[in-house]
Amino acid sequence: MLSTLKQSAYILAKNNLCPRLASKWAFVDAKLSEVKDAGTWKNELMILGKQAPSIKVDGQAKEMLNFCANNYLGLSSHPLVVEAAIEAIKTHGNDAILYPSCFDANAGIFEVLLNDADAVISDELNHASIIDGIRLSKARRLRYAHSDMGHLRRLLEESRDCTTRLVATDGVFSMDGDVAKLAEIAALAKEFNAVTFVDECHSTGFLGRGAAAPRSTAASSSTLGKALGGAAGGYTCGPTSVVSLLRQRSRPYLFSNTLPPAVVGAAIRVFDLLASGETDWPQRLRDNTRRFRGAMQEAGFQVAGDPDCPICPVMLWQERLAKDFAERMQSAGMFVVAFSYPVVPRGKARIRVQLSAGHSAEQIDRVVGEFVRVGRELKVVA
């Protein structure tokens, strides 16, 4: 299984999805030295092949008897299980560390990197996984108004006494469909000698390579379960020293099962396809996004977010109106969902529409037509 993980990490690095840093992360090297000096450094052994009572391990001349596996029933390599995994791949089908989900990836980084002498500065609209991950750390917690670079600057100035300052942000904000001001965040981080962390879950694969986080200054996390077509799986990319420390200390990594080979295999294939440049999926997605946004705005709807972001929040403001609107759309065969408090702030209810490269122009025109019909029924548009 570890061989599969190493392969996937290699693919991430090969496709330039692993940001690299130097001196910015020097404090991590100190933490790694502490682990080594304490005699608790663990070298991961890579199993070359299937889980079995007798296994081949990288660097070992002879096979070893395997007494360190959770494979209690011996089923991980059972022919029927392998057959099912292959079928799942067919139908569903520079360093990085894999987690069962990106929620786990985000929950497992801040506690490891930061202590009570440090500060983490977070956008107020960051995903819940970032918020929960920050809560697990002992660092001083600061929050800046959404995408407000002036406020971020003030917080960086106020936290000058902290040993390490880490700015955390979503690359694309999942409820609002807007893109973080990553170039400005990176510039501020450089000015104040801070480091940055970007969650790329809603941008990986179609907004450039991720949301175009500056490669020289950011560590990032993402998921295999959104644009990459997988059912689960998350990962963190970053400098080798950061990932090495996560392998030693990140609790969601140490105390969880790894990803199924079927999920990892499918993700590797998607990365290869995207890196080849032979697909038009990202452009088709942009075209579909612009078609939907343009038609909806022309009809009189307010659609929030970045023009090229396929997360399209149709703002309805009132909770009951959004619920009624979504139910009428569903009755017409349109699978859309209303979001209201506590998922979004009070008075900012919406229907979040998510476009896909798989949608046809006809399908987009149909959903816009239903929005217009229901909007007129409920007196949202004229």
Coordinates of C-alpha atoms in Angstrom, one line a residue:
M1 CA 0.0 0.0 0.0
L2 CA 2.8 2.4 0.8
S3 CA 4.2 1.9 -2.7
T4 CA 0.9 3.3 -4.0
L5 CA 1.1 6.3 -1.8
K6 CA 4.7 7.0 -2.8
Q7 CA 3.7 6.7 -6.5
S8 CA 0.9 9.2 -6.0
A9 CA 3.2 11.6 -4.2
Y10 CA 5.6 11.3 -7.1
I11 CA 2.8 12.2 -9.5
L12 CA 1.9 15.3 -7.6
A13 CA 5.5 16.4 -7.6
K14 CA 6.0 15.6 -11.3
N15 CA 3.0 17.7 -12.2
N16 CA 4.4 20.7 -10.2
L17 CA 1.6 20.5 -7.7
C18 CA 4.0 20.5 -4.7
P19 CA 5.1 24.0 -3.8
R20 CA 8.7 24.5 -2.7
L21 CA 10.1 26.8 -0.1
A22 CA 13.5 27.4 1.4
S23 CA 14.3 29.7 4.3
K24 CA 10.6 30.5 4.9
W25 CA 10.1 27.1 6.5
A26 CA 13.4 27.0 8.4
F27 CA 11.5 26.7 11.6
V28 CA 10.3 23.3 10.4
D29 CA 13.8 22.1 10.1
A30 CA 14.3 23.0 13.8
K31 CA 11.2 20.9 14.7
L32 CA 12.6 18.0 12.7
S33 CA 15.9 18.2 14.5
E34 CA 14.0 18.0 17.8
V35 CA 12.3 14.8 16.7
K36 CA 15.7 13.3 15.6
D37 CA 17.5 14.5 18.8
A38 CA 14.8 12.9 20.9
G39 CA 15.3 9.6 19.2
T40 CA 11.8 9.3 18.0
W41 CA 12.4 9.7 14.2
K42 CA 10.6 7.0 12.2
N43 CA 11.7 5.8 8.8
E44 CA 8.8 4.7 6.7
L45 CA 9.2 1.3 5.1
M46 CA 7.8 0.9 1.6
I47 CA 6.1 -2.4 0.9
L48 CA 6.7 -3.4 -2.7
G49 CA 3.6 -5.3 -3.7
K50 CA 0.4 -6.6 -2.0
Q51 CA -0.3 -7.0 1.7
A52 CA 0.5 -10.6 2.6
P53 CA 2.0 -12.6 5.5
S54 CA 5.3 -12.5 3.6
I55 CA 6.2 -9.2 1.9
K56 CA 9.0 -7.6 -0.1
V57 CA 10.2 -4.3 1.5
D58 CA 12.2 -1.7 -0.2
G59 CA 15.9 -1.9 0.7
Q60 CA 15.6 -5.4 2.1
A61 CA 17.3 -8.3 0.3
K62 CA 14.9 -10.9 1.6
E63 CA 11.2 -11.1 2.1
M64 CA 10.0 -10.2 5.5
L65 CA 7.1 -11.7 7.6
N66 CA 4.5 -9.0 8.0
F67 CA 3.4 -8.5 11.6
C68 CA 2.6 -4.8 11.2
A69 CA -0.7 -4.5 9.3
N70 CA -4.3 -3.8 10.0
N71 CA -5.2 -6.5 7.5
Y72 CA -6.8 -8.7 10.2
L73 CA -8.8 -10.9 7.9
G74 CA -6.2 -11.1 5.2
L75 CA -8.6 -9.6 2.7
S76 CA -6.7 -6.7 1.3
S77 CA -5.3 -9.0 -1.5
H78 CA -8.2 -11.4 -1.8
P79 CA -8.9 -12.0 -5.5
L80 CA -12.6 -10.9 -5.2
V81 CA -11.5 -7.7 -3.4
V82 CA -8.9 -6.9 -6.0
E83 CA -11.4 -7.6 -8.8
A84 CA -13.8 -5.1 -7.1
A85 CA -11.1 -2.5 -6.8
I86 CA -10.3 -2.8 -10.5
E87 CA -13.9 -2.5 -11.4
A88 CA -14.2 0.6 -9.3
I89 CA -11.3 2.1 -11.2
K90 CA -13.0 1.3 -14.5
T91 CA -16.3 2.8 -13.5
H92 CA -15.5 5.6 -11.1
G93 CA -13.0 5.9 -11.6
N94 CA 8.1 18.0 -4.4
D95 CA 6.6 16.0 -1.8
A96 CA 3.1 15.2 -0.8
I97 CA 1.2 13.3 1.9
L98 CA -2.1 11.6 1.4
Y99 CA -5.0 11.6 3.9
P100 CA -8.5 10.0 3.8
S101 CA -10.0 13.4 3.1
C102 CA -8.9 17.0 2.8
F103 CA -10.7 17.7 6.0
D104 CA -8.2 15.4 7.6
A105 CA -5.3 17.1 5.8
N106 CA -6.4 20.5 7.1
A107 CA -7.1 19.2 10.5
G108 CA -3.6 17.7 10.7
I109 CA -1.2 20.5 9.7
F110 CA -1.6 23.5 12.0
E111 CA -1.1 21.6 15.3
V112 CA 2.1 20.1 13.9
L113 CA 3.7 23.3 12.5
L114 CA 2.7 25.9 15.1
N115 CA 3.0 26.3 18.9
D116 CA 2.1 28.9 21.5
A117 CA 4.8 31.3 20.3
D118 CA 3.3 31.5 16.8
A119 CA 0.3 33.0 15.2
V120 CA -2.1 31.8 12.5
I121 CA -4.0 34.5 10.5
S122 CA -7.1 33.2 8.8
D123 CA -9.7 34.6 6.3
E124 CA -13.1 34.8 8.1
L125 CA -14.7 32.7 5.3
N126 CA -12.3 29.8 5.3
H127 CA -13.6 26.3 5.2
A128 CA -14.7 24.6 8.4
S129 CA -11.8 22.2 8.1
I130 CA -9.3 25.0 8.3
I131 CA -11.1 26.5 11.2
D132 CA -11.2 23.2 13.1
G133 CA -7.5 22.6 12.3
I134 CA -6.5 26.0 13.7
R135 CA -8.5 25.3 16.9
L136 CA -6.4 22.2 17.5
S137 CA -3.2 24.2 17.5
K138 CA -1.8 26.3 20.4
A139 CA -1.0 29.2 18.2
R140 CA -2.4 32.7 18.6
R141 CA -5.6 32.8 16.4
L142 CA -6.3 35.9 14.4
R143 CA -9.0 36.4 11.7
Y144 CA -9.1 39.0 9.0
A145 CA -12.2 40.3 7.2
H146 CA -12.9 38.4 4.0
S147 CA -10.2 39.2 1.4
D148 CA -9.5 42.5 3.2
M149 CA -5.8 43.0 2.6
G150 CA -5.7 46.1 4.7
H151 CA -7.0 44.2 7.7
L152 CA -4.5 41.4 7.0
R153 CA -1.6 43.9 7.0
R154 CA -2.7 45.2 10.4
L155 CA -2.9 41.8 11.9
L156 CA 0.6 41.0 10.5
E157 CA 1.9 44.2 12.1
E158 CA 0.2 43.4 15.4
S159 CA 1.7 39.9 15.5
R160 CA 5.3 40.9 14.9
D161 CA 6.3 39.5 18.3
C162 CA 5.3 35.9 17.2
T163 CA 8.0 33.5 16.2
T164 CA 6.2 32.2 13.1
R165 CA 3.2 33.7 11.4
L166 CA 1.1 31.6 9.0
V167 CA -1.6 33.1 6.7
A168 CA -4.3 30.5 5.9
T169 CA -6.8 31.0 3.1
D170 CA -9.1 29.0 0.8
G171 CA -7.9 29.4 -2.9
V172 CA -11.6 29.5 -3.9
F173 CA -14.3 30.1 -1.3
S174 CA -16.8 27.3 -1.6
M175 CA -20.0 29.2 -0.7
D176 CA -19.2 32.5 -2.5
G177 CA -17.3 31.4 -5.6
D178 CA -14.7 34.1 -5.3
V179 CA -10.9 33.6 -5.7
A180 CA -8.5 34.6 -2.9
K181 CA -6.1 37.5 -3.6
L182 CA -3.2 35.2 -3.6
A183 CA -0.7 37.5 -5.2
E184 CA -1.4 40.2 -2.6
I185 CA -1.3 37.7 0.2
A186 CA 2.0 36.3 -1.0
A187 CA 3.4 39.9 -1.2
L188 CA 2.3 40.7 2.3
A189 CA 3.7 37.4 3.6
K190 CA 7.1 38.2 2.0
E191 CA 7.1 41.7 3.4
F192 CA 6.4 40.4 7.0
N193 CA 8.5 37.2 6.7
A194 CA 5.3 35.1 7.1
V195 CA 4.4 31.8 5.5
T196 CA 1.2 30.9 3.7
F197 CA -1.2 27.9 3.4
V198 CA -3.8 27.6 0.7
D199 CA -6.7 25.1 0.5
E200 CA -7.1 24.4 -3.2
C201 CA -10.1 22.0 -3.0
H202 CA -12.3 24.1 -5.3
S203 CA -9.6 25.1 -7.8
T204 CA -7.4 22.1 -8.4
G205 CA -7.6 20.9 -12.0
F206 CA -9.3 23.8 -13.7
L207 CA -8.1 27.3 -12.4
G208 CA -4.6 26.9 -13.8
R209 CA -2.8 24.5 -11.7
G210 CA -4.8 25.1 -8.6
A211 CA -5.8 28.8 -7.9
A212 CA -2.3 29.8 -9.1
A213 CA -0.8 30.1 -5.6
P214 CA 2.7 31.5 -5.8
R215 CA 4.8 28.4 -5.8
S216 CA 7.7 30.0 -4.0
T217 CA 5.7 30.9 -0.9
A218 CA 2.8 28.5 -0.3
A219 CA 2.1 25.1 1.1
S220 CA -1.3 23.8 0.0
S221 CA -3.9 21.1 0.5
S222 CA -6.5 19.7 -1.9
T223 CA -8.8 16.9 -2.5
L224 CA -9.1 13.9 -4.9
G225 CA -12.9 14.1 -4.4
K226 CA -14.0 17.1 -6.5
A227 CA -12.7 18.1 -9.9
L228 CA -10.4 15.0 -10.0
G229 CA -13.4 12.7 -10.0
G230 CA -12.6 10.6 -6.9
A231 CA -14.9 9.6 -4.1
A232 CA -12.5 10.6 -1.3
G233 CA -9.0 11.5 -0.5
G234 CA -7.0 14.6 0.4
Y235 CA -3.4 15.6 0.3
T236 CA -1.0 18.3 1.5
C237 CA 1.8 19.5 -0.8
G238 CA 4.9 21.4 0.4
P239 CA 8.6 21.4 1.0
T240 CA 10.1 18.1 1.9
S241 CA 10.8 19.2 5.4
V242 CA 7.1 20.1 6.0
V243 CA 5.8 16.9 4.6
S244 CA 8.4 14.9 6.6
L245 CA 7.3 16.5 9.8
L246 CA 3.6 15.8 8.9
R247 CA 4.5 12.1 8.4
Q248 CA 6.0 12.1 11.9
R249 CA 3.4 14.1 13.8
S250 CA 0.2 14.6 11.9
R251 CA -2.5 12.7 13.9
P252 CA -5.1 12.2 11.1
Y253 CA -2.3 10.6 9.0
L254 CA -0.9 8.5 11.8
F255 CA -4.2 7.3 13.2
S256 CA -6.3 6.7 10.0
N257 CA -6.3 4.1 7.4
T258 CA -4.9 5.0 4.0
L259 CA -6.8 5.5 0.8
P260 CA -8.0 2.5 -1.3
P261 CA -5.7 1.8 -4.3
A262 CA -8.7 2.2 -6.6
V263 CA -9.1 5.9 -5.5
V264 CA -5.4 6.6 -5.8
G265 CA -5.1 4.9 -9.2
A266 CA -8.0 6.9 -10.6
A267 CA -6.5 10.2 -9.3
I268 CA -3.1 9.4 -10.8
R269 CA -4.7 8.9 -14.2
V270 CA -6.6 12.2 -13.9
F271 CA -3.4 14.0 -13.0
D272 CA -1.7 12.5 -16.1
L273 CA -4.5 13.5 -18.4
L274 CA -4.5 17.1 -17.1
A275 CA -0.7 17.3 -17.3
S276 CA -0.8 16.1 -20.9
G277 CA -2.7 19.1 -22.1
E278 CA -4.7 16.9 -24.4
T279 CA -8.1 17.5 -22.8
D280 CA -10.4 20.5 -23.2
W281 CA -12.2 20.0 -19.9
P282 CA -11.0 23.2 -18.2
Q283 CA -11.9 25.3 -21.2
R284 CA -15.3 23.6 -21.5
L285 CA -15.9 24.3 -17.9
R286 CA -15.0 28.0 -18.3
D287 CA -17.3 28.2 -21.4
N288 CA -20.2 26.6 -19.5
T289 CA -19.6 28.9 -16.5
R290 CA -19.7 32.1 -18.6
R291 CA -22.8 30.9 -20.4
F292 CA -24.7 30.3 -17.2
R293 CA -23.5 33.4 -15.4
G294 CA -24.2 35.6 -18.5
A295 CA -27.7 34.3 -19.0
M296 CA -28.6 34.5 -15.4
Q297 CA -27.4 38.1 -15.0
E298 CA -29.1 39.1 -18.2
A299 CA -32.3 37.7 -16.7
G300 CA -31.9 39.9 -13.6
F301 CA -30.5 37.5 -11.1
Q302 CA -27.5 38.4 -8.9
V303 CA -24.9 35.8 -9.2
A304 CA -21.9 36.2 -6.8
G305 CA -18.3 35.1 -7.3
D306 CA -15.5 35.2 -9.8
P307 CA -16.6 35.3 -13.5
D308 CA -14.7 32.1 -14.3
C309 CA -15.5 30.2 -11.1
P310 CA -18.0 27.3 -11.6
I311 CA -19.4 27.9 -8.1
C312 CA -22.3 30.2 -8.9
P313 CA -24.2 31.5 -5.8
V314 CA -27.6 32.8 -7.0
M315 CA -28.3 35.3 -4.2
L316 CA -31.9 35.2 -2.8
W317 CA -31.1 36.6 0.6
Q318 CA -34.3 35.4 2.5
E319 CA -34.1 31.9 3.9
R320 CA -37.7 30.9 3.2
L321 CA -37.6 32.3 -0.3
A322 CA -34.4 30.3 -1.0
K323 CA -36.0 27.1 0.3
D324 CA -39.2 27.6 -1.7
F325 CA -37.2 28.4 -4.8
A326 CA -35.0 25.3 -4.6
E327 CA -38.0 23.0 -4.0
R328 CA -39.8 24.4 -7.1
M329 CA -36.6 23.9 -9.1
Q330 CA -36.3 20.3 -7.8
S331 CA -39.9 19.6 -8.8
A332 CA -39.0 20.7 -12.3
G333 CA -36.2 18.2 -12.4
M334 CA -33.3 20.5 -11.5
F335 CA -31.1 19.2 -8.7
V336 CA -30.1 22.4 -6.9
V337 CA -29.8 23.1 -3.2
A338 CA -30.6 26.2 -1.1
F339 CA -28.1 27.3 1.6
S340 CA -29.0 29.4 4.5
Y341 CA -27.9 30.0 8.1
P342 CA -25.8 28.5 9.7
V343 CA -24.0 27.5 6.5
V344 CA -24.0 31.1 5.3
P345 CA -24.6 34.3 7.4
R346 CA -28.2 35.3 8.2
G347 CA -29.8 37.2 5.4
K348 CA -27.5 35.8 2.8
A349 CA -29.5 32.7 1.7
R350 CA -28.7 31.5 -1.8
I351 CA -28.9 28.6 -4.3
R352 CA -25.4 27.4 -5.1
V353 CA -25.2 26.2 -8.6
Q354 CA -22.1 24.2 -9.6
L355 CA -21.2 23.9 -13.3
S356 CA -19.4 21.0 -14.9
A357 CA -17.5 20.5 -18.1
G358 CA -20.0 17.6 -18.6
H359 CA -23.0 19.9 -19.0
S360 CA -24.2 20.6 -22.5
A361 CA -25.2 24.0 -23.7
E362 CA -28.8 22.7 -23.9
Q363 CA -28.8 21.6 -20.3
I364 CA -27.4 25.0 -19.1
D365 CA -30.1 26.8 -21.1
R366 CA -32.7 24.5 -19.6
V367 CA -31.7 25.3 -16.0
V368 CA -31.6 29.0 -16.7
G369 CA -35.0 28.7 -18.2
E370 CA -36.3 27.1 -15.0
F371 CA -34.6 29.7 -12.9
V372 CA -36.4 32.4 -14.9
R373 CA -39.8 30.7 -14.7
V374 CA -39.6 30.2 -10.9
G375 CA -38.1 33.6 -10.4
R376 CA -41.1 35.2 -12.1
E377 CA -43.5 33.0 -10.1
L378 CA -41.9 34.2 -6.9
K379 CA -41.4 37.8 -8.1
V380 CA -37.6 37.6 -7.9
V381 CA -37.1 38.8 -11.5
A382 CA -39.5 40.6 -13.8

